[in-house]
Structure formats: C-alpha cells, structure tokens
XYZ file of N, CA and C in Angstrom:
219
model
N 0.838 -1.184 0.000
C 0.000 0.000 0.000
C 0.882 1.246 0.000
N 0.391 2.327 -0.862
C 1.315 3.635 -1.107
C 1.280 4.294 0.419
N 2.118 4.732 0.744
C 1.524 5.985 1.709
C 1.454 7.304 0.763
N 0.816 7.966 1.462
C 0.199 9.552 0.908
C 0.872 10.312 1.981
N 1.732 11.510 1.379
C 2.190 12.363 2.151
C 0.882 13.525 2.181
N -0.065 13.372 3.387
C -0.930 14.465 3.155
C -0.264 15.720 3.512
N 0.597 16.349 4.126
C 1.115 17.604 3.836
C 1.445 17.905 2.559
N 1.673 17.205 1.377
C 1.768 17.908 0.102
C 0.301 17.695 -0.135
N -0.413 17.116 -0.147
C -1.841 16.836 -0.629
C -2.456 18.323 -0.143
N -2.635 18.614 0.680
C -3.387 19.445 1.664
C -2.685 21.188 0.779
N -1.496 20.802 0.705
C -0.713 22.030 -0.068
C -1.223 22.150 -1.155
N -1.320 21.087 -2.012
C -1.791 20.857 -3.268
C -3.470 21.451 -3.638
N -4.146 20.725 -2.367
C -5.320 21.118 -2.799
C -5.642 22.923 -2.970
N -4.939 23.605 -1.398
C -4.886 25.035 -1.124
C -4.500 25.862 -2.075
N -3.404 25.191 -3.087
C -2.625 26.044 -4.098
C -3.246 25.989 -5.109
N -4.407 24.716 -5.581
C -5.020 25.101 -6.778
C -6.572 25.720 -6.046
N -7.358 25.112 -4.810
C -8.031 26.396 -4.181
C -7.735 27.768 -4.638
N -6.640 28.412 -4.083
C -6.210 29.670 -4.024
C -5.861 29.696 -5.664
N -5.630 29.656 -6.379
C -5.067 29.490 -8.093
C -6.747 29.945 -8.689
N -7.766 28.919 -8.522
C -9.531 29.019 -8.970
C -10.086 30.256 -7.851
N -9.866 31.022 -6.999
C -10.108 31.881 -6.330
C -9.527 33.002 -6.680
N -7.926 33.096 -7.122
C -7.751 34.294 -7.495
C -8.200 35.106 -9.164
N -8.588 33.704 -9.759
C -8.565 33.673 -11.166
C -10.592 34.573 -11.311
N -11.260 34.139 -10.524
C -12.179 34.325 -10.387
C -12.608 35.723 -9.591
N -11.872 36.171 -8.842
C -11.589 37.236 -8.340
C -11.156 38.538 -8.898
N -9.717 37.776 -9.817
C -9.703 39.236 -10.710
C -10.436 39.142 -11.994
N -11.314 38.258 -12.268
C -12.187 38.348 -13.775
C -13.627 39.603 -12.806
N -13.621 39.186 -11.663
C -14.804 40.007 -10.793
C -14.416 41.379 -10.433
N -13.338 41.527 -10.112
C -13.050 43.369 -9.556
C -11.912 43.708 -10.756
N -10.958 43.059 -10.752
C -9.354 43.527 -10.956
C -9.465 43.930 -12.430
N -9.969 43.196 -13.638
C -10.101 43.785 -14.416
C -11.315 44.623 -14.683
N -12.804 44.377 -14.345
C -13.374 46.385 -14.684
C -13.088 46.935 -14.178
N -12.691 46.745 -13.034
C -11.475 48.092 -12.231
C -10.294 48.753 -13.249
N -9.763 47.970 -13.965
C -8.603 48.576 -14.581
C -9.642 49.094 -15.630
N -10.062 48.677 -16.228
C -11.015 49.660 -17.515
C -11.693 50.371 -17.605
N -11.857 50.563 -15.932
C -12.705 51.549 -15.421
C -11.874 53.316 -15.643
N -10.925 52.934 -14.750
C -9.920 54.087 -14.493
C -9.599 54.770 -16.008
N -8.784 55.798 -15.988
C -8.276 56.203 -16.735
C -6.514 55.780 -16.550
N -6.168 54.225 -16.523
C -4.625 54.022 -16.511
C -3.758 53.855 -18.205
N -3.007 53.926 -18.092
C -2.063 53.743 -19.400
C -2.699 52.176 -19.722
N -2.373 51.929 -20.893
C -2.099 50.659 -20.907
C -1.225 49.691 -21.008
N -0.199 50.576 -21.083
C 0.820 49.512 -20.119
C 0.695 49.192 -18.787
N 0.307 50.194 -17.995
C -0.323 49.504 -16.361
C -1.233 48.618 -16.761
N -2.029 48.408 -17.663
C -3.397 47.332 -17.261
C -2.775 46.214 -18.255
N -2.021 46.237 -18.964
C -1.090 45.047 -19.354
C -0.112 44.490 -18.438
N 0.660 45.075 -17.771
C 1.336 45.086 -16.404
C 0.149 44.358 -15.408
N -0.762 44.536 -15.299
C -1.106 43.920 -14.098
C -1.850 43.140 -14.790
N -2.573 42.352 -15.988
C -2.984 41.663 -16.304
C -2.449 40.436 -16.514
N -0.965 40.888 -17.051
C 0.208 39.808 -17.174
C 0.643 39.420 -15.612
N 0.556 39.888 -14.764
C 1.079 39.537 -13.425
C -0.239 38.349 -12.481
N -1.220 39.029 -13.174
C -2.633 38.749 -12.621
C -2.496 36.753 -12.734
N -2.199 37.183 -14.266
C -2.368 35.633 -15.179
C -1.118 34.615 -14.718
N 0.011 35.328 -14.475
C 1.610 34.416 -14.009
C 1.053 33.720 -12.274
N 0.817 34.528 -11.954
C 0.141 34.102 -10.231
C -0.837 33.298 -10.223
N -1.969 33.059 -11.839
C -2.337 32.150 -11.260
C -1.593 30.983 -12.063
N -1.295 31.441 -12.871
C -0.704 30.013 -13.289
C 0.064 29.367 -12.458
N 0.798 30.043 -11.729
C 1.724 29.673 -10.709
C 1.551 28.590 -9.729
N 0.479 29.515 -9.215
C -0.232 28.393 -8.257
C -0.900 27.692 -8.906
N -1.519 26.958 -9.724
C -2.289 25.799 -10.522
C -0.816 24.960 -10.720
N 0.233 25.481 -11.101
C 1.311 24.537 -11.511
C 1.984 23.823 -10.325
N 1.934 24.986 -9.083
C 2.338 24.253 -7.456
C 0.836 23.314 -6.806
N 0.302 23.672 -7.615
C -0.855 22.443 -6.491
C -0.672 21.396 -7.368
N -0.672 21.425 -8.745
C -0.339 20.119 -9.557
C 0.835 19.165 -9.095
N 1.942 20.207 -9.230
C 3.304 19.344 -8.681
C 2.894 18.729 -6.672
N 2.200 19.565 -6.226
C 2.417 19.400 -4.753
C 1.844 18.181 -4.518
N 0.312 17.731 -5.622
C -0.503 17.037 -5.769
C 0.225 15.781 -6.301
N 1.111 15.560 -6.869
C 2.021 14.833 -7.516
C 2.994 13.999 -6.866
N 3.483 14.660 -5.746
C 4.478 14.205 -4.757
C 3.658 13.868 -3.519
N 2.291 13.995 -3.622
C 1.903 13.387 -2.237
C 1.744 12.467 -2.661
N 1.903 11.731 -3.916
C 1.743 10.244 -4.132
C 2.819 9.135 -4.427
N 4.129 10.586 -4.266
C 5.413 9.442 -4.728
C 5.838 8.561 -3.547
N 6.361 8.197 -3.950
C 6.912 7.129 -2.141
C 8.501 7.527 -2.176
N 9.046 8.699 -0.891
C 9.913 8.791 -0.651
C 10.380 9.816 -2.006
C-alpha cells in the first residue's frame, strides 16, 4: 500500500483552491477596475500579465504538490 504524504496533498489542494479563487476574483473586480480608471495601458497590461503568471503559478504548485503526495519517498 502507497503511503500519501498528506502535507503535500493538503498544499496541493490550497494552491489550486487559491489558483480558482484568485482567477475568479480578478475576472470580478481587478479587471473592470482597470477599464474603469483612466490608466495607461501599459499599467493594465502590467497587471494583467502579473494577474495571469500568479495564477498560473499556483495551478502549476498544487499540480506538482498534488504529484508528490503520491510518490513514495
């Protein structure tokens, strides 16, 4: 029988949690907020591109975290 490291599991789940929460969050404020304002658009490319790396980020750490709670050792 495998063991399961649930401290990466538990990481895993939180990081793609938090990954579908932030993604959903800035489709809700972060961007009509920026189109709202009068900013350059390089600021609302700037933070759109940052918006999108963070979540990818975290979707790619809950995948991997999710990954290693199943390796053995």
């Amino acid at each position: 029988m495998k063991k399961i490291n649930y401290y990466y599991l538990v990481a895993g789940s939180l990081a793609l949690l938090f990954s579908i929460t932030h993604e959903q969050n800035g489709q809700r404020a972060l961007i009509p907020a920026l189109y709202a304002g009068e900013l350059d658009i390089n600021t609302v490319t700037t933070f759109k591109y940052i918006w999108h790396i963070i979540t990818a980020e975290n979707s790619v750490f809950g995948i991997a975290f999710i990954i290693m709670a199943f390796y053995k050792e």
